[in-house]
Amino acid sequence: MVAGWVFRPPRGPLGDTADEQPIDEPPIASAARVAAAVRTGMMTRLPRPPRRRVMVVANQKGGVGKTTTTVNLAAALALQGQSVLVLDLDPQGNASTALGVPHSEGTPSTYDVLIDGVPIKDVVCQAAHLPNLTCVPASIDLAGAEMQMFGMESREWLLSRALEAYDLEQVDYVFIDCPPSLGLLTLNALVAAGEVLVPVQCEYYALEGLTQLMRTIEMVRAGLRPELRLSTILLTMYDGRTRQAEQVATEVRNYFGGLVLRSTIPRSVRVSEAPSHGQTVLTYDPGSPGALSYLDAAREIARAAFDPPE
Ligand code: ADP
Ligand code: MG
């Protein structure tokens, strides 16, 4: 140990890498330390949650960071020893792209699961670069699925039943990436989930539309899935140089209190570049501020399994 460096005592039941960070470690050194740990597969393992957690990443606004949050949190948890499944429920298939999973038209995907009842085990793929992460891709075929689902029996339950039939014994986290609407696809995700994670972009009108989302969650709780709860809010694309971002963050924290993660995700070019390399920022540039903040957010989420927000 370098003289003068004091290790912080572990907080709570999780031995996490942030807690092992030497006090006074310069940011550049901690970035290098974490990057090396990611690259060598030496990240501290988080304990598995007591029960499998199914988290739906929803916000009917487009471009707020749903897909980015889904893949990067999933990757951050996978790198810390969790077994993670990502279900891509957006016809654009951006989550599949970022996980390096093929999803061209006709690829077996969530469309086949929902419309033809194909078992998840027959369409699930291994994510590139991340051994603990699997993905059910979405292809453009999903674009017409909502219309087809309208005529189907128990149409809100299609995904929930498919997940129940899938052997999730070894899966710790399921993340479901939703399209930017509150249609039948998102409804299927909510009915299949235990928790809702809402990414909120730090810009004006951030809270606009959230009332509608909350109403939808209440409706699902009342009629279809009483155990569903809004568990997590994550502030995304935070630009600390602007007063506006700070104001939005304060407003969101005042409104949602303890549901808002302390970690915020900074606006960072590396985060937006990673998908074009078929990667998450966690493997693309593990020491970058975006990667570090997703690792922090993932640890907070893992901690909430032991110490859920009030
Ligand atoms: P959604 O899934 O809600 O539509 P995305 O995750 O696709 O939103 O993000 C919208 C755009 O913003 C994408 O181009 C993405 O690369 C970019 N983006 C998301 N998060 C960040 C970030 N932290 N820094 C920079 N760009 C980001
Ligand atoms: Mg998206």
XYZ file of C-alpha atoms and ligand atoms in Angstrom:
338
model
C 0.000 0.000 0.000
C 1.316 3.433 -0.843
C 2.137 5.413 2.293
C -0.605 7.815 3.242
C -3.356 5.930 1.423
C -6.158 4.793 3.644
C -8.718 2.285 2.478
C -12.332 3.142 3.185
C -14.191 0.599 5.285
C -16.738 -1.367 3.245
C -20.254 0.059 3.228
C -23.053 -2.425 3.664
C -23.010 -6.046 2.549
C -21.469 -5.430 -0.844
C -17.717 -5.463 -1.250
C -17.601 -3.140 -4.229
C -14.713 -1.665 -6.094
C -15.674 1.925 -5.294
C -15.319 1.104 -1.629
C -11.868 -0.238 -2.207
C -10.801 2.987 -3.805
C -7.966 4.553 -1.867
C -8.872 7.921 -0.404
C -7.049 10.719 -2.257
C -6.675 8.560 -5.359
C -6.564 11.018 -8.262
C -9.466 10.543 -10.714
C -7.079 9.602 -13.506
C -5.612 6.836 -11.355
C -9.010 5.417 -10.395
C -10.067 5.470 -14.057
C -6.943 3.501 -14.976
C -7.448 1.089 -12.069
C -11.068 0.363 -13.058
C -10.190 0.087 -16.764
C -7.501 -2.483 -15.941
C -9.908 -4.413 -13.712
C -12.533 -4.518 -16.489
C -10.017 -5.565 -19.138
C -8.592 -8.373 -17.033
C -11.975 -9.551 -15.742
C -10.881 -8.703 -12.201
C -13.836 -6.604 -11.082
C -15.110 -7.303 -7.594
C -18.128 -9.597 -7.764
C -21.377 -8.221 -6.433
C -23.470 -10.699 -4.458
C -26.435 -12.107 -6.357
C -29.772 -10.507 -5.451
C -31.938 -12.572 -3.097
C -34.487 -12.912 -5.881
C -34.165 -12.437 -9.616
C -34.922 -8.839 -10.604
C -36.827 -8.035 -13.755
C -36.361 -4.351 -14.569
C -38.158 -2.600 -17.369
C -36.474 0.516 -18.707
C -39.291 2.777 -19.778
C -40.046 6.390 -20.660
C -42.324 7.139 -23.556
C -40.077 9.998 -24.609
C -37.558 9.042 -27.259
C -33.873 9.862 -26.935
C -33.738 10.066 -23.122
C -31.204 7.237 -22.760
C -33.361 4.119 -22.312
C -31.337 1.910 -24.641
C -28.001 3.326 -23.528
C -28.961 2.757 -19.906
C -30.257 -0.767 -20.552
C -27.116 -2.028 -22.244
C -24.613 -0.226 -20.051
C -26.218 -1.158 -16.738
C -26.582 -4.730 -17.982
C -22.908 -4.755 -18.977
C -21.818 -3.135 -15.705
C -23.659 -5.787 -13.686
C -22.372 -8.592 -15.911
C -18.785 -7.412 -15.450
C -19.345 -7.500 -11.707
C -20.277 -11.158 -11.738
C -24.036 -11.011 -12.295
C -25.790 -13.094 -14.885
C -27.874 -10.731 -17.013
C -30.447 -11.145 -19.780
C -31.442 -8.200 -21.985
C -34.744 -8.351 -23.851
C -34.846 -5.894 -26.723
C -38.415 -4.729 -27.180
C -37.734 -1.798 -29.484
C -38.147 -2.530 -33.221
C -35.102 -0.347 -33.869
C -32.988 -2.995 -32.162
C -30.430 -0.513 -30.850
C -29.823 -2.541 -27.698
C -29.058 -5.596 -29.842
C -26.590 -3.509 -31.872
C -24.777 -2.270 -28.783
C -24.470 -5.819 -27.499
C -23.023 -7.022 -30.800
C -25.982 -9.327 -31.493
C -27.170 -9.748 -35.110
C -30.721 -8.537 -35.634
C -31.395 -8.090 -39.337
C -34.901 -8.640 -40.655
C -35.984 -12.246 -40.211
C -33.521 -12.992 -37.378
C -35.254 -15.020 -34.631
C -36.135 -12.334 -32.109
C -38.628 -10.956 -29.596
C -41.107 -10.798 -32.489
C -41.119 -14.608 -32.724
C -41.451 -14.909 -28.951
C -44.464 -12.586 -28.793
C -46.295 -13.451 -31.989
C -45.458 -17.098 -32.625
C -44.853 -18.244 -29.063
C -41.276 -19.340 -29.837
C -39.529 -20.146 -26.517
C -36.942 -17.606 -25.373
C -34.325 -20.379 -25.166
C -34.555 -20.756 -28.958
C -33.843 -17.101 -29.737
C -31.499 -16.008 -26.962
C -27.964 -15.031 -28.062
C -24.670 -14.520 -26.328
C -23.600 -10.872 -26.237
C -20.221 -10.090 -27.783
C -17.418 -9.210 -25.332
C -19.482 -9.974 -22.217
C -19.581 -13.622 -21.121
C -22.252 -13.140 -18.434
C -24.670 -11.352 -20.713
C -27.303 -12.808 -23.046
C -29.752 -10.981 -25.256
C -32.984 -11.654 -27.067
C -32.610 -9.331 -30.066
C -35.265 -7.191 -31.713
C -35.543 -6.874 -35.459
C -37.579 -4.528 -37.593
C -40.196 -7.315 -37.739
C -41.306 -6.084 -34.331
C -42.562 -2.839 -35.891
C -45.780 -4.547 -36.982
C -46.181 -6.653 -33.851
C -48.484 -4.327 -31.903
C -51.095 -4.452 -34.657
C -50.933 -8.239 -34.700
C -51.068 -8.462 -30.926
C -54.336 -6.515 -30.760
C -56.197 -9.516 -32.116
C -54.549 -11.987 -29.762
C -55.931 -13.475 -26.588
C -54.255 -12.409 -23.304
C -52.253 -9.947 -25.343
C -50.813 -8.158 -22.288
C -49.362 -11.413 -20.934
C -47.390 -12.678 -23.909
C -43.956 -11.625 -22.654
C -44.672 -12.496 -19.039
C -45.620 -16.057 -20.027
C -42.577 -16.427 -22.258
C -40.327 -15.330 -19.379
C -42.030 -17.685 -16.961
C -41.454 -20.583 -19.331
C -37.765 -19.708 -19.691
C -35.447 -21.311 -17.181
C -34.217 -18.227 -15.390
C -32.625 -20.184 -12.576
C -29.196 -18.780 -13.313
C -30.290 -15.264 -14.268
C -29.902 -12.501 -11.681
C -31.177 -9.541 -13.696
C -33.469 -9.201 -16.687
C -33.474 -5.780 -18.370
C -36.199 -4.971 -20.871
C -35.550 -2.093 -23.285
C -38.828 -0.452 -24.324
C -39.817 1.549 -27.398
C -40.683 5.228 -26.904
C -44.429 4.714 -26.439
C -46.872 3.321 -23.930
C -48.363 0.821 -26.363
C -48.787 -2.924 -26.109
C -45.056 -3.670 -26.237
C -44.344 -1.494 -23.201
C -47.459 -2.869 -21.500
C -46.158 -6.421 -22.023
C -42.847 -5.379 -20.485
C -44.545 -3.828 -17.430
C -46.709 -6.904 -16.883
C -43.615 -9.112 -17.049
C -41.552 -6.940 -14.681
C -41.123 -6.341 -11.000
C -39.513 -2.938 -11.243
C -39.555 0.065 -13.517
C -36.380 2.047 -14.109
C -36.967 5.447 -15.688
C -34.075 7.282 -17.329
C -34.638 11.035 -17.193
C -32.649 13.251 -19.484
C -31.312 16.371 -17.798
C -32.989 18.970 -20.009
C -36.037 21.196 -19.956
C -39.374 19.382 -19.900
C -37.627 16.370 -18.320
C -40.654 15.668 -16.153
C -43.104 16.157 -18.978
C -44.897 12.934 -19.770
C -43.811 11.201 -16.590
C -47.313 11.635 -15.135
C -48.613 9.555 -17.993
C -46.014 6.868 -17.332
C -46.868 6.851 -13.617
C -50.562 6.529 -14.468
C -49.796 3.572 -16.719
C -47.775 1.921 -13.937
C -50.699 2.464 -11.539
C -53.090 0.969 -14.056
C -50.898 -2.112 -14.431
C -50.612 -2.425 -10.651
C -54.372 -2.130 -10.223
C -55.412 -4.608 -12.864
C -52.569 -6.845 -13.945
C -49.496 -6.882 -11.751
C -49.846 -5.568 -8.184
C -46.188 -6.205 -7.327
C -44.885 -3.832 -10.009
C -43.206 -0.724 -8.621
C -41.313 2.268 -9.846
C -37.986 1.522 -8.180
C -35.316 3.614 -9.867
C -34.826 6.953 -11.578
C -31.538 7.604 -13.341
C -30.461 11.062 -14.491
C -28.827 10.789 -17.911
C -26.839 13.056 -20.212
C -25.946 15.315 -17.336
C -23.828 18.243 -18.391
C -22.316 19.723 -15.241
C -21.303 22.894 -17.075
C -24.877 24.004 -17.520
C -27.063 25.420 -14.820
C -30.037 23.876 -16.529
C -28.850 20.313 -15.889
C -28.373 21.110 -12.224
C -31.845 22.646 -11.984
C -33.450 19.635 -13.628
C -31.551 17.256 -11.347
C -32.716 19.170 -8.272
C -36.291 19.211 -9.527
C -36.283 15.466 -10.202
C -34.705 14.725 -6.804
C -37.282 16.903 -5.046
C -40.077 15.100 -6.819
C -38.892 11.478 -6.633
C -36.699 11.599 -3.506
C -34.872 8.360 -2.688
C -35.858 6.691 -5.954
C -33.275 8.783 -7.788
C -29.833 7.176 -7.927
C -27.026 9.317 -6.548
C -24.929 8.459 -9.583
C -25.738 10.538 -12.631
C -24.625 9.699 -16.145
C -22.591 12.482 -17.752
C -22.999 13.447 -21.374
C -20.015 11.830 -23.021
C -19.009 11.222 -26.604
C -17.577 7.800 -25.729
C -21.020 6.645 -24.582
C -22.602 7.577 -27.900
C -19.715 6.184 -29.978
C -19.662 2.724 -28.420
C -22.736 1.233 -30.205
C -21.256 1.880 -33.643
C -18.477 -0.518 -32.582
C -21.037 -3.110 -31.473
C -20.088 -2.445 -27.857
C -21.211 -0.875 -24.645
C -19.040 1.898 -23.246
C -18.025 -0.535 -20.503
C -15.843 -2.525 -22.889
C -15.259 0.221 -25.460
C -13.644 2.633 -23.004
C -13.914 1.273 -19.464
C -12.014 4.130 -17.845
C -14.171 6.868 -19.396
C -16.505 8.945 -17.201
C -19.586 7.353 -18.796
C -18.370 3.824 -18.046
C -17.398 4.701 -14.477
C -20.780 6.290 -13.813
C -22.666 3.259 -15.159
C -20.536 1.028 -12.899
C -21.475 3.246 -9.945
C -25.154 3.217 -10.905
C -25.081 -0.588 -11.222
C -23.623 -0.927 -7.726
C -26.338 1.329 -6.324
C -28.963 -0.804 -8.011
C -27.397 -3.987 -6.648
C -27.309 -2.479 -3.185
C -31.026 -1.680 -3.414
C -31.741 -5.422 -3.577
C -30.559 -5.621 0.025
C -31.688 -2.207 1.132
C -34.691 -1.252 -1.032
C -35.661 2.446 -1.209
C -38.539 3.383 1.120
P -33.768 6.120 -26.080
O -33.516 4.655 -26.054
O -34.495 6.636 -24.872
O -34.420 6.568 -27.333
P -30.905 6.339 -26.449
O -30.310 5.534 -25.370
O -30.990 5.699 -27.803
O -32.345 6.859 -26.018
O -30.107 7.716 -26.519
C -30.443 8.702 -27.461
C -29.158 9.256 -28.078
O -28.389 9.891 -27.081
C -28.281 8.180 -28.689
O -27.689 8.694 -29.850
C -27.234 7.925 -27.628
O -26.001 7.486 -28.174
C -27.102 9.302 -27.001
N -26.729 9.214 -25.590
C -27.357 8.528 -24.606
N -26.734 8.686 -23.426
C -25.668 9.495 -23.678
C -24.632 10.047 -22.857
N -24.555 9.801 -21.547
N -23.733 10.842 -23.456
C -23.796 11.123 -24.771
N -24.732 10.645 -25.588
C -25.671 9.843 -25.053
Mg -34.124 3.170 -27.386
